[in-house]
Amino acid sequence: MQDGAALERARTLMMQALDGEISAGERRELDDLITGSPELVAEWRRLRRVKEVTTDMTLQNPPAEIWDGYWTSVYRRTERGLAWVLISIGVTIPAAYWVWHVIRSFLADTNMPLFLKLPIAALAIGVLLLVISVVREKLFTARRDPYVKEVIR
Amino acid sequence: MLQTADAGQTEDGALVRRAQAGDAEAFGLLVERYMRRAYFAALALVSRREDALDLSQEAFARAFLARRSIDPERPFYAWLYQILRRLCFNFLRDRRTRARTLEAAGTWLADEAAERFRSDPADALARREAQRRVAAAMEALPAREREVLALKEFESLTYREIASLVGIPVGTVMSRLYSARRRLADALEEP
């Protein structure tokens, strides 16, 4: 039975051996660790089997034509991206200006009774909170993305 | 070999500078230089050809829009790869609920076993079945383990190169590889 550190070491050496990144000394160390441990012998056999299979695996080539129009496609995407940014700016600024005017005239309207003013104000604040919440979630998703949290030492 | 890599890096740097100065054609040359590598890196992560094409092109498009922030002194592909992997991980996270069957697994792999073992159909069949199981297990791996495994098996990068590209210590590369391979071994032994 191996202790935790020896097991950990054996597994690291197994990876190095499978990937051809092991020195002669480390190879001897691995053999010593495996010898006498049926658990590690079995694990080593299983891992070698996986390596055999993955070594035979190759990614499928796409049709050759896709490379011809690849850069053109990328360029079109950048054009479309820019177009969307401009359209968004063009829509957002006038819309915000219009909303501001509506709110001002709503607040300034002295003829509207309070029992109507209050629910409309509540509706407007609710919609605003909803929009802020969605935008905040969209903007900060990347920061909370667990995949991004890589450790660099 | 090192000189070739250095020369490639210098050429990349020159192309990046030209792209930053407004020369879109120079960026096009960078795209042509790395489009295959980016496509296959995405394919190994997301498994579907159309998605890999879409994600790799999107990565280049974002890189083009953000080209002013590229450091010409640093490897261009490493910078691009950070965009690409983020896009692929987000894509996988959104797709997580879409289950894939064992029958559909491995369609992103070249069917080379049949060619190589044409003389022994039984052996070819056994190998194909093993590959199908392993491919299905790879598709179910946590994205970060799958990434490291793909960089090792399909790009044949060294541990150091993987560590540098992904931005993790070499020890983490090995532990992710071990974890991934152990899961694949379990899949191979399933009845």
CSV table of N, CA and C in Angstrom, one decimal, chain B residues 35-103:
chain,number,residue,atom,x,y,z
B,35,MET,N,-5.2,30.1,-39.0
B,35,MET,CA,-6.6,29.6,-39.0
B,35,MET,C,-6.7,28.1,-38.8
B,36,ARG,N,-5.8,27.3,-39.4
B,36,ARG,CA,-6.0,25.9,-39.2
B,36,ARG,C,-5.8,25.5,-37.7
B,37,ARG,N,-4.7,26.0,-37.2
B,37,ARG,CA,-4.4,25.7,-35.8
B,37,ARG,C,-5.6,26.1,-34.8
B,38,ALA,N,-6.1,27.3,-35.1
B,38,ALA,CA,-7.2,27.8,-34.3
B,38,ALA,C,-8.5,26.9,-34.5
B,39,TYR,N,-8.7,26.6,-35.7
B,39,TYR,CA,-9.9,25.7,-36.1
B,39,TYR,C,-9.8,24.4,-35.3
B,40,PHE,N,-8.6,23.8,-35.5
B,40,PHE,CA,-8.5,22.4,-34.8
B,40,PHE,C,-8.5,22.5,-33.3
B,41,ALA,N,-8.0,23.6,-32.8
B,41,ALA,CA,-8.0,23.7,-31.3
B,41,ALA,C,-9.5,23.8,-30.9
B,42,ALA,N,-10.3,24.6,-31.6
B,42,ALA,CA,-11.7,24.7,-31.3
B,42,ALA,C,-12.4,23.4,-31.5
B,43,LEU,N,-12.1,22.7,-32.6
B,43,LEU,CA,-12.8,21.4,-32.9
B,43,LEU,C,-12.5,20.4,-31.8
B,44,ALA,N,-11.3,20.4,-31.3
B,44,ALA,CA,-11.0,19.4,-30.2
B,44,ALA,C,-11.7,19.7,-28.9
B,45,LEU,N,-12.2,21.0,-28.8
B,45,LEU,CA,-12.9,21.4,-27.6
B,45,LEU,C,-14.4,21.3,-27.7
B,46,VAL,N,-14.9,21.6,-28.9
B,46,VAL,CA,-16.4,21.7,-29.0
B,46,VAL,C,-17.0,20.6,-29.9
B,47,SER,N,-16.1,19.8,-30.6
B,47,SER,CA,-16.5,18.6,-31.3
B,47,SER,C,-17.3,18.7,-32.6
B,48,ARG,N,-17.9,19.9,-32.9
B,48,ARG,CA,-18.6,20.0,-34.1
B,48,ARG,C,-17.9,21.0,-35.1
B,49,ARG,N,-17.8,20.5,-36.3
B,49,ARG,CA,-17.1,21.2,-37.3
B,49,ARG,C,-17.7,22.7,-37.5
B,50,GLU,N,-19.0,22.8,-37.6
B,50,GLU,CA,-19.6,24.1,-37.8
B,50,GLU,C,-19.3,25.0,-36.7
B,51,ASP,N,-19.4,24.5,-35.5
B,51,ASP,CA,-19.2,25.3,-34.3
B,51,ASP,C,-17.7,25.7,-34.2
B,52,ALA,N,-16.8,24.8,-34.5
B,52,ALA,CA,-15.4,25.1,-34.5
B,52,ALA,C,-15.0,26.2,-35.5
B,53,LEU,N,-15.6,26.1,-36.7
B,53,LEU,CA,-15.4,27.1,-37.7
B,53,LEU,C,-15.9,28.5,-37.2
B,54,ASP,N,-17.1,28.5,-36.7
B,54,ASP,CA,-17.8,29.7,-36.2
B,54,ASP,C,-16.9,30.3,-35.1
B,55,LEU,N,-16.5,29.5,-34.1
B,55,LEU,CA,-15.8,30.0,-32.9
B,55,LEU,C,-14.4,30.5,-33.3
B,56,SER,N,-13.8,29.8,-34.2
B,56,SER,CA,-12.4,30.2,-34.5
B,56,SER,C,-12.5,31.5,-35.3
B,57,GLN,N,-13.5,31.7,-36.2
B,57,GLN,CA,-13.6,32.9,-37.0
B,57,GLN,C,-14.0,34.1,-36.1
B,58,GLU,N,-14.8,33.8,-35.1
B,58,GLU,CA,-15.2,34.8,-34.1
B,58,GLU,C,-14.0,35.3,-33.3
B,59,ALA,N,-13.1,34.3,-33.0
B,59,ALA,CA,-11.9,34.7,-32.2
B,59,ALA,C,-11.1,35.6,-33.0
B,60,PHE,N,-10.9,35.3,-34.3
B,60,PHE,CA,-10.1,36.2,-35.2
B,60,PHE,C,-10.8,37.6,-35.3
B,61,ALA,N,-12.1,37.6,-35.5
B,61,ALA,CA,-12.8,38.8,-35.6
B,61,ALA,C,-12.6,39.7,-34.4
B,62,ARG,N,-12.7,39.1,-33.2
B,62,ARG,CA,-12.5,39.9,-32.0
B,62,ARG,C,-11.1,40.4,-31.9
B,63,ALA,N,-10.2,39.5,-32.3
B,63,ALA,CA,-8.7,39.9,-32.2
B,63,ALA,C,-8.5,41.0,-33.2
B,64,PHE,N,-9.2,41.0,-34.3
B,64,PHE,CA,-9.0,42.1,-35.3
B,64,PHE,C,-9.5,43.4,-34.7
B,65,LEU,N,-10.7,43.4,-34.0
B,65,LEU,CA,-11.2,44.6,-33.4
B,65,LEU,C,-10.4,45.1,-32.3
B,66,ALA,N,-9.7,44.2,-31.6
B,66,ALA,CA,-8.9,44.6,-30.4
B,66,ALA,C,-7.4,44.6,-30.8
B,67,ARG,N,-7.0,44.7,-32.1
B,67,ARG,CA,-5.6,44.5,-32.5
B,67,ARG,C,-4.7,45.6,-31.9
B,68,ARG,N,-5.2,46.7,-31.5
B,68,ARG,CA,-4.4,47.8,-31.0
B,68,ARG,C,-3.8,47.3,-29.6
B,69,SER,N,-4.5,46.4,-29.0
B,69,SER,CA,-4.0,46.0,-27.6
B,69,SER,C,-3.0,44.8,-27.7
B,70,ILE,N,-2.7,44.3,-28.9
B,70,ILE,CA,-1.7,43.2,-29.0
B,70,ILE,C,-0.3,43.7,-28.8
B,71,ASP,N,0.5,43.0,-28.0
B,71,ASP,CA,1.9,43.3,-27.9
B,71,ASP,C,2.6,42.6,-29.0
B,72,PRO,N,3.2,43.3,-29.9
B,72,PRO,CA,3.9,42.7,-31.1
B,72,PRO,C,5.1,41.9,-30.7
B,73,GLU,N,5.6,42.1,-29.4
B,73,GLU,CA,6.8,41.4,-29.0
B,73,GLU,C,6.4,40.0,-28.4
B,74,ARG,N,5.2,39.8,-28.2
B,74,ARG,CA,4.7,38.5,-27.6
B,74,ARG,C,4.1,37.6,-28.7
B,75,PRO,N,4.1,36.3,-28.5
B,75,PRO,CA,3.5,35.4,-29.6
B,75,PRO,C,2.1,35.7,-29.9
B,76,PHE,N,1.8,35.9,-31.1
B,76,PHE,CA,0.4,36.3,-31.5
B,76,PHE,C,-0.6,35.2,-31.2
B,77,TYR,N,-0.2,33.9,-31.5
B,77,TYR,CA,-1.1,32.8,-31.3
B,77,TYR,C,-1.5,32.6,-29.8
B,78,ALA,N,-0.6,32.8,-28.9
B,78,ALA,CA,-0.9,32.7,-27.5
B,78,ALA,C,-1.9,33.7,-27.1
B,79,TRP,N,-1.8,34.9,-27.7
B,79,TRP,CA,-2.8,35.9,-27.4
B,79,TRP,C,-4.2,35.6,-28.0
B,80,LEU,N,-4.2,35.1,-29.2
B,80,LEU,CA,-5.4,34.7,-29.9
B,80,LEU,C,-6.1,33.5,-29.1
B,81,TYR,N,-5.2,32.6,-28.7
B,81,TYR,CA,-5.7,31.4,-28.0
B,81,TYR,C,-6.5,31.8,-26.8
B,82,GLN,N,-6.1,32.8,-26.1
B,82,GLN,CA,-6.9,33.2,-24.9
B,82,GLN,C,-8.3,33.6,-25.2
B,83,ILE,N,-8.5,34.3,-26.4
B,83,ILE,CA,-9.8,34.7,-26.8
B,83,ILE,C,-10.6,33.4,-27.3
B,84,LEU,N,-9.9,32.6,-28.0
B,84,LEU,CA,-10.5,31.4,-28.5
B,84,LEU,C,-11.0,30.5,-27.4
B,85,ARG,N,-10.2,30.2,-26.4
B,85,ARG,CA,-10.6,29.3,-25.4
B,85,ARG,C,-11.7,29.8,-24.5
B,86,ARG,N,-11.7,31.2,-24.3
B,86,ARG,CA,-12.8,31.8,-23.6
B,86,ARG,C,-14.1,31.6,-24.4
B,87,LEU,N,-14.1,31.8,-25.7
B,87,LEU,CA,-15.3,31.6,-26.5
B,87,LEU,C,-15.7,30.2,-26.5
B,88,CYS,N,-14.8,29.2,-26.5
B,88,CYS,CA,-15.2,27.8,-26.5
B,88,CYS,C,-15.7,27.4,-25.2
B,89,PHE,N,-15.1,27.9,-24.1
B,89,PHE,CA,-15.6,27.5,-22.8
B,89,PHE,C,-17.1,28.1,-22.6
B,90,ASN,N,-17.3,29.3,-23.0
B,90,ASN,CA,-18.6,29.9,-22.9
B,90,ASN,C,-19.6,29.1,-23.7
B,91,PHE,N,-19.2,28.7,-24.9
B,91,PHE,CA,-20.0,27.9,-25.8
B,91,PHE,C,-20.4,26.6,-25.1
B,92,LEU,N,-19.4,25.9,-24.5
B,92,LEU,CA,-19.6,24.7,-23.9
B,92,LEU,C,-20.5,24.8,-22.7
B,93,ARG,N,-20.4,25.9,-21.9
B,93,ARG,CA,-21.2,26.1,-20.8
B,93,ARG,C,-22.7,26.3,-21.2
B,94,ASP,N,-22.9,27.0,-22.3
B,94,ASP,CA,-24.2,27.2,-22.8
B,94,ASP,C,-24.8,25.9,-23.3
B,95,ARG,N,-23.9,25.0,-23.8
B,95,ARG,CA,-24.4,23.8,-24.5
B,95,ARG,C,-24.5,22.6,-23.5
B,96,ARG,N,-24.1,22.9,-22.3
B,96,ARG,CA,-24.0,21.8,-21.3
B,96,ARG,C,-25.2,20.9,-21.3
B,97,THR,N,-26.4,21.5,-21.4
B,97,THR,CA,-27.6,20.7,-21.2
B,97,THR,C,-27.9,19.8,-22.4
B,98,ARG,N,-27.2,20.1,-23.5
B,98,ARG,CA,-27.5,19.3,-24.7
B,98,ARG,C,-26.8,18.0,-24.7
B,99,ALA,N,-27.5,16.9,-24.4
B,99,ALA,CA,-26.9,15.6,-24.2
B,99,ALA,C,-26.5,15.0,-25.6
B,100,ARG,N,-25.4,14.3,-25.6
B,100,ARG,CA,-25.0,13.7,-26.9
B,100,ARG,C,-24.9,12.2,-26.6
B,101,THR,N,-25.3,11.4,-27.6
B,101,THR,CA,-25.4,10.0,-27.4
B,101,THR,C,-24.1,9.4,-27.8
B,102,LEU,N,-23.9,8.1,-27.4
B,102,LEU,CA,-22.6,7.4,-27.7
B,102,LEU,C,-22.5,7.2,-29.2
B,103,GLU,N,-23.6,7.0,-29.9
B,103,GLU,CA,-23.6,6.8,-31.3
B,103,GLU,C,-23.1,8.1,-32.1
